[in-house]
Short mmCIF file of C-alpha atoms and ligand atoms in Angstrom, two decimals:
data_model
loop_
_atom_site.label_atom_id
_atom_site.label_comp_id
_atom_site.label_asym_id
_atom_site.label_seq_id
_atom_site.Cartn_x
_atom_site.Cartn_y
_atom_site.Cartn_z
CA UNK A 1 -34.34 6.64 -8.06
CA UNK A 2 -31.72 4.28 -6.67
CA UNK A 3 -29.94 2.76 -9.66
CA UNK A 4 -27.26 1.01 -7.63
CA UNK A 5 -28.89 -2.46 -7.29
CA UNK A 6 -29.54 -2.77 -11.06
CA UNK A 7 -26.06 -1.53 -11.88
CA UNK A 8 -24.45 -3.93 -9.42
CA UNK A 9 -26.38 -6.80 -11.03
CA UNK A 10 -25.30 -5.73 -14.52
CA UNK A 11 -21.69 -5.36 -13.42
CA UNK A 12 -21.69 -8.92 -12.12
CA UNK A 13 -23.30 -10.24 -15.34
CA UNK A 14 -20.83 -8.39 -17.55
CA UNK A 15 -17.66 -9.33 -15.69
CA UNK A 16 -15.24 -11.01 -18.12
CA UNK A 17 -17.27 -10.07 -21.22
CA UNK A 18 -15.60 -8.57 -24.29
CA UNK A 19 -15.84 -4.82 -24.96
CA UNK A 20 -18.20 -5.54 -27.86
CA UNK A 21 -20.47 -7.60 -25.58
CA UNK A 22 -20.52 -4.80 -23.01
CA UNK A 23 -21.29 -2.23 -25.71
CA UNK A 24 -24.04 -4.37 -27.24
CA UNK A 25 -25.66 -4.71 -23.82
CA UNK A 26 -25.33 -0.99 -23.04
CA UNK A 27 -26.57 0.26 -26.42
CA UNK A 28 -29.58 -2.08 -26.15
CA UNK A 29 -30.30 -1.29 -22.52
CA UNK A 30 -30.10 2.51 -22.47
CA UNK A 31 -32.02 4.81 -24.78
CA UNK A 32 -30.09 7.98 -24.03
CA UNK A 33 -26.48 6.88 -24.13
CA UNK A 34 -23.40 8.56 -25.57
CA UNK A 35 -19.69 7.90 -25.80
CA UNK A 36 -17.52 10.64 -24.31
CA UNK A 37 -14.59 10.90 -26.70
CA UNK A 38 -11.38 12.90 -26.65
CA UNK A 39 -10.23 10.96 -29.74
CA UNK A 40 -7.38 9.28 -27.90
CA UNK A 41 -6.46 5.66 -28.68
CA UNK A 42 -9.12 4.13 -26.42
CA UNK A 43 -11.82 6.45 -27.74
CA UNK A 44 -11.23 5.77 -31.44
CA UNK A 45 -11.19 2.05 -30.61
CA UNK A 46 -14.61 2.41 -29.01
CA UNK A 47 -15.91 4.50 -31.91
CA UNK A 48 -15.00 1.73 -34.34
CA UNK A 49 -16.63 -0.93 -32.15
CA UNK A 50 -19.76 1.16 -31.61
CA UNK A 51 -20.12 2.02 -35.30
CA UNK A 52 -20.12 -1.71 -36.10
CA UNK A 53 -22.91 -2.34 -33.58
CA UNK A 54 -25.04 0.81 -33.98
CA UNK A 55 -23.77 3.06 -36.80
CA UNK A 56 -25.88 6.06 -35.72
CA UNK A 57 -24.87 5.92 -32.05
CA UNK A 58 -24.23 9.15 -30.18
CA UNK A 59 -20.74 10.43 -29.41
CA UNK A 60 -19.79 13.74 -27.86
CA UNK A 61 -16.46 15.52 -27.60
CA UNK A 62 -15.29 18.73 -25.96
CA UNK A 63 -13.60 21.23 -28.24
CA UNK A 64 -11.86 23.39 -25.67
CA UNK A 65 -10.57 25.76 -28.35
CA UNK A 66 -7.01 24.77 -27.38
CA UNK A 67 -6.69 21.35 -29.06
CA UNK A 68 -3.80 20.26 -31.28
CA UNK A 69 -4.18 20.37 -35.06
CA UNK A 70 -3.63 16.59 -35.01
CA UNK A 71 -6.72 16.16 -32.84
CA UNK A 72 -8.87 18.09 -35.31
CA UNK A 73 -7.38 15.93 -38.08
CA UNK A 74 -8.45 12.70 -36.39
CA UNK A 75 -11.93 14.12 -35.69
CA UNK A 76 -12.27 14.88 -39.42
CA UNK A 77 -11.05 11.38 -40.37
CA UNK A 78 -13.57 9.80 -37.99
CA UNK A 79 -16.36 11.93 -39.45
CA UNK A 80 -15.39 10.69 -42.92
CA UNK A 81 -15.04 7.03 -41.99
CA UNK A 82 -18.22 6.81 -39.87
CA UNK A 83 -20.64 9.24 -41.56
CA UNK A 84 -23.73 7.94 -39.75
CA UNK A 85 -22.30 8.58 -36.31
CA UNK A 86 -24.12 11.30 -34.34
CA UNK A 87 -21.12 13.35 -33.25
CA UNK A 88 -21.88 16.32 -31.01
CA UNK A 89 -19.01 18.78 -30.59
CA UNK A 90 -19.37 20.81 -27.40
CA UNK A 91 -17.81 24.27 -27.14
CA UNK A 92 -17.20 26.37 -24.05
CA UNK A 93 -19.43 29.37 -23.49
CA UNK A 94 -17.91 32.45 -25.16
CA UNK A 95 -19.30 34.67 -22.41
CA UNK A 96 -17.20 32.73 -19.87
CA UNK A 97 -14.01 32.37 -21.96
CA UNK A 98 -13.78 36.01 -23.04
CA UNK A 99 -13.67 37.65 -19.57
CA UNK A 100 -11.31 34.93 -18.30
CA UNK A 101 -8.65 35.45 -20.97
CA UNK A 102 -9.11 39.23 -20.93
CA UNK A 103 -8.48 39.38 -17.18
CA UNK A 104 -5.83 36.68 -16.80
CA UNK A 105 -4.19 36.22 -20.21
CA UNK A 106 -4.57 33.63 -22.95
CA UNK A 107 -2.15 31.19 -21.23
CA UNK A 108 -3.38 31.80 -17.68
CA UNK A 109 -3.05 28.11 -16.75
CA UNK A 110 0.76 28.36 -16.46
CA UNK A 111 0.49 31.01 -13.72
CA UNK A 112 -1.26 29.08 -10.95
CA UNK A 113 -3.18 25.92 -10.13
CA UNK A 114 -6.20 28.12 -9.48
CA UNK A 115 -6.00 29.54 -13.00
CA UNK A 116 -5.57 26.09 -14.52
CA UNK A 117 -8.62 24.82 -12.67
CA UNK A 118 -10.62 27.84 -13.79
CA UNK A 119 -9.62 27.27 -17.41
CA UNK A 120 -10.45 23.54 -17.17
CA UNK A 121 -13.78 24.35 -15.55
CA UNK A 122 -14.82 26.81 -18.26
CA UNK A 123 -13.44 24.88 -21.23
CA UNK A 124 -14.20 21.31 -20.08
CA UNK A 125 -16.23 20.77 -16.92
CA UNK A 126 -19.11 23.10 -17.74
CA UNK A 127 -19.50 21.79 -21.34
CA UNK A 128 -19.23 18.22 -20.02
CA UNK A 129 -22.16 18.94 -17.71
CA UNK A 130 -24.24 20.12 -20.68
CA UNK A 131 -23.18 17.10 -22.77
CA UNK A 132 -24.20 14.56 -20.12
CA UNK A 133 -27.42 16.31 -19.09
CA UNK A 134 -30.44 14.12 -19.81
CA UNK A 135 -28.38 10.98 -20.53
CA UNK A 136 -29.21 7.61 -18.96
CA UNK A 137 -25.64 6.40 -19.42
CA UNK A 138 -22.30 7.48 -20.82
CA UNK A 139 -19.48 5.38 -22.21
CA UNK A 140 -15.84 6.01 -21.36
CA UNK A 141 -12.49 4.66 -22.55
CA UNK A 142 -11.14 4.00 -19.05
CA UNK A 143 -8.86 1.01 -18.51
CA UNK A 144 -8.27 -0.60 -15.14
CA UNK A 145 -4.46 -0.58 -15.45
CA UNK A 146 -4.19 3.17 -16.14
CA UNK A 147 -3.93 4.23 -12.49
CA UNK A 148 -4.20 2.60 -9.09
CA UNK A 149 -7.49 4.31 -8.29
CA UNK A 150 -9.11 2.52 -11.22
CA UNK A 151 -8.11 -0.96 -10.05
CA UNK A 152 -11.53 -1.78 -8.62
CA UNK A 153 -13.57 -0.33 -11.47
CA UNK A 154 -16.19 -2.44 -13.22
CA UNK A 155 -17.49 -2.41 -16.80
CA UNK A 156 -20.70 -0.84 -15.49
CA UNK A 157 -20.74 1.59 -12.60
CA UNK A 158 -22.96 4.22 -11.08
CA UNK A 159 -21.86 7.78 -11.80
CA UNK A 160 -23.10 9.03 -8.48
CA UNK A 161 -22.58 12.71 -9.33
CA UNK A 162 -24.97 12.48 -12.24
CA UNK A 163 -27.02 9.47 -11.07
CA UNK A 164 -26.56 7.77 -14.44
CA UNK A 165 -24.71 4.64 -15.52
CA UNK A 166 -21.09 4.82 -16.59
CA UNK A 167 -20.00 2.13 -19.04
CA UNK A 168 -16.31 1.22 -19.27
CA UNK A 169 -16.08 -1.44 -22.03
CA UNK A 170 -12.25 -1.42 -22.16
CA UNK A 171 -11.83 -1.85 -18.42
CA UNK A 172 -10.01 -5.21 -18.81
CA UNK A 173 -7.89 -4.18 -21.81
CA UNK A 174 -4.23 -3.22 -21.81
CA UNK A 175 -2.58 -0.49 -23.88
CA UNK A 176 -1.28 -3.27 -26.17
CA UNK A 177 -4.81 -4.64 -26.69
CA UNK A 178 -5.96 -1.18 -27.75
CA UNK A 179 -3.16 -0.71 -30.29
CA UNK A 180 -3.58 -4.21 -31.69
CA UNK A 181 -7.26 -3.42 -32.31
CA UNK A 182 -6.45 -0.06 -33.93
CA UNK A 183 -3.94 -1.58 -36.34
CA UNK A 184 -5.99 -4.69 -37.17
CA UNK A 185 -9.10 -2.63 -37.89
CA UNK A 186 -7.33 0.32 -39.55
CA UNK A 187 -8.92 2.77 -37.14
CA UNK A 188 -7.91 6.44 -37.62
CA UNK A 189 -5.85 7.65 -34.66
CA UNK A 190 -4.23 10.84 -33.46
CA UNK A 191 -0.81 11.25 -35.14
CA UNK A 192 0.63 12.60 -31.87
CA UNK A 193 0.55 9.05 -30.49
CA UNK A 194 3.44 8.29 -32.88
CA UNK A 195 5.42 11.18 -31.35
CA UNK A 196 5.42 9.88 -27.76
CA UNK A 197 2.16 11.47 -26.68
CA UNK A 198 0.37 8.62 -24.87
CA UNK A 199 -2.22 10.97 -23.41
CA UNK A 200 -3.47 13.91 -25.45
CA UNK A 201 -5.35 16.88 -24.05
CA UNK A 202 -5.12 20.57 -24.85
CA UNK A 203 -2.04 21.62 -26.85
CA UNK A 204 -0.49 23.99 -24.28
CA UNK A 205 -1.03 21.50 -21.44
CA UNK A 206 0.26 18.30 -23.04
CA UNK A 207 3.80 17.30 -23.97
CA UNK A 208 5.53 14.14 -25.16
CA UNK A 209 6.86 11.77 -22.48
CA UNK A 210 10.35 10.30 -22.19
CA UNK A 211 11.01 6.55 -22.21
CA UNK A 212 10.17 5.14 -18.77
CA UNK A 213 8.05 8.12 -17.73
CA UNK A 214 4.51 7.57 -16.49
CA UNK A 215 2.04 7.55 -19.37
CA UNK A 216 0.30 10.59 -17.89
CA UNK A 217 3.45 12.57 -17.10
CA UNK A 218 2.93 14.74 -20.16
CA UNK A 219 -0.17 16.41 -18.75
CA UNK A 220 0.21 19.64 -16.68
CA UNK A 221 3.87 18.74 -16.23
CA UNK A 222 4.78 22.14 -14.77
CA UNK A 223 2.77 21.40 -11.65
CA UNK A 224 4.71 19.30 -9.19
CA UNK A 225 1.90 17.25 -7.63
CA UNK A 226 0.46 15.02 -10.28
CA UNK A 227 -2.76 13.74 -8.78
CA UNK A 228 -5.64 12.86 -10.97
CA UNK A 229 -9.02 14.12 -9.92
CA UNK A 230 -10.72 12.56 -12.91
CA UNK A 231 -13.45 14.33 -14.81
CA UNK A 232 -15.04 10.94 -15.26
CA UNK A 233 -15.90 10.35 -11.67
CA UNK A 234 -16.64 13.75 -10.25
CA UNK A 235 -17.60 16.78 -12.21
CA UNK A 236 -14.34 16.67 -14.14
CA UNK A 237 -13.77 14.36 -17.26
CA UNK A 238 -11.37 12.27 -19.41
CA UNK A 239 -11.96 12.57 -21.88
CA UNK A 240 -11.20 15.08 -19.85
CA UNK A 241 -9.05 14.62 -16.88
CA UNK A 242 -7.91 17.12 -14.31
CA UNK A 243 -5.63 17.13 -11.35
CA UNK A 244 -6.53 18.19 -7.86
S1 LIG B 301 -6.09 21.43 -20.24
FE1 LIG B 301 -5.12 23.48 -20.22
S2 LIG B 301 -5.94 24.66 -21.95
FE2 LIG B 301 -7.22 22.82 -21.62
S3 LIG B 301 -8.88 23.53 -20.40
FE3 LIG B 301 -7.38 22.73 -18.95
S4 LIG B 301 -6.01 24.45 -18.42
FE4 LIG B 301 -7.27 25.07 -20.20
#
């Protein structure tokens, strides 16, 4: 089924609307819809907004097995604060992880781009595929000003890989808007954000950034080319983001 015409119409209607208006429309329009959350600043913002609109909404996250303790702490705080939320925690398949780390070592990702991509595929891309299977739409925390290749994004788009709608309620927001919302609404957030971690992924693949560095410079810093391939748009994620 060609969803593009309906999605284009919705994108036009929702241009300039607030994140809450976009979420209200999306949660009313799609039956099988879930927020993809890595519990970064944008994601906890969306969780708070969603919980105020539909307290039992669906959220999924990918537990790669290599997350920081601070990320588990914020997941636990969110579970306490929003007990009605349907949070699905996706794990990688043990039968894929075990042979990978036995053959290549527990920290294989530092040895080559190929190894890093294999680890990301097994720990993130494959579980993301299971998490989005059967959905009509998924919600992301993408913002237009994060990278140049997001400059033309709309609040509603077609995820052509999955042929489902992708909802980006924060597309018009800045980093400052997100933090103002978090503080005003006392939303639980990952403590690593206070230690110069603007973007938080797996513990061994994320570091703090220096003043003036790109917000995403702390991810896979040991690899020289720093191109995003974006789990959100292809079969990769951002929750869950990868580089090509
Ligand atoms: S970010 Fe690092 S640890 Fe996490 S899945 Fe990718 S390579 Fe593996």
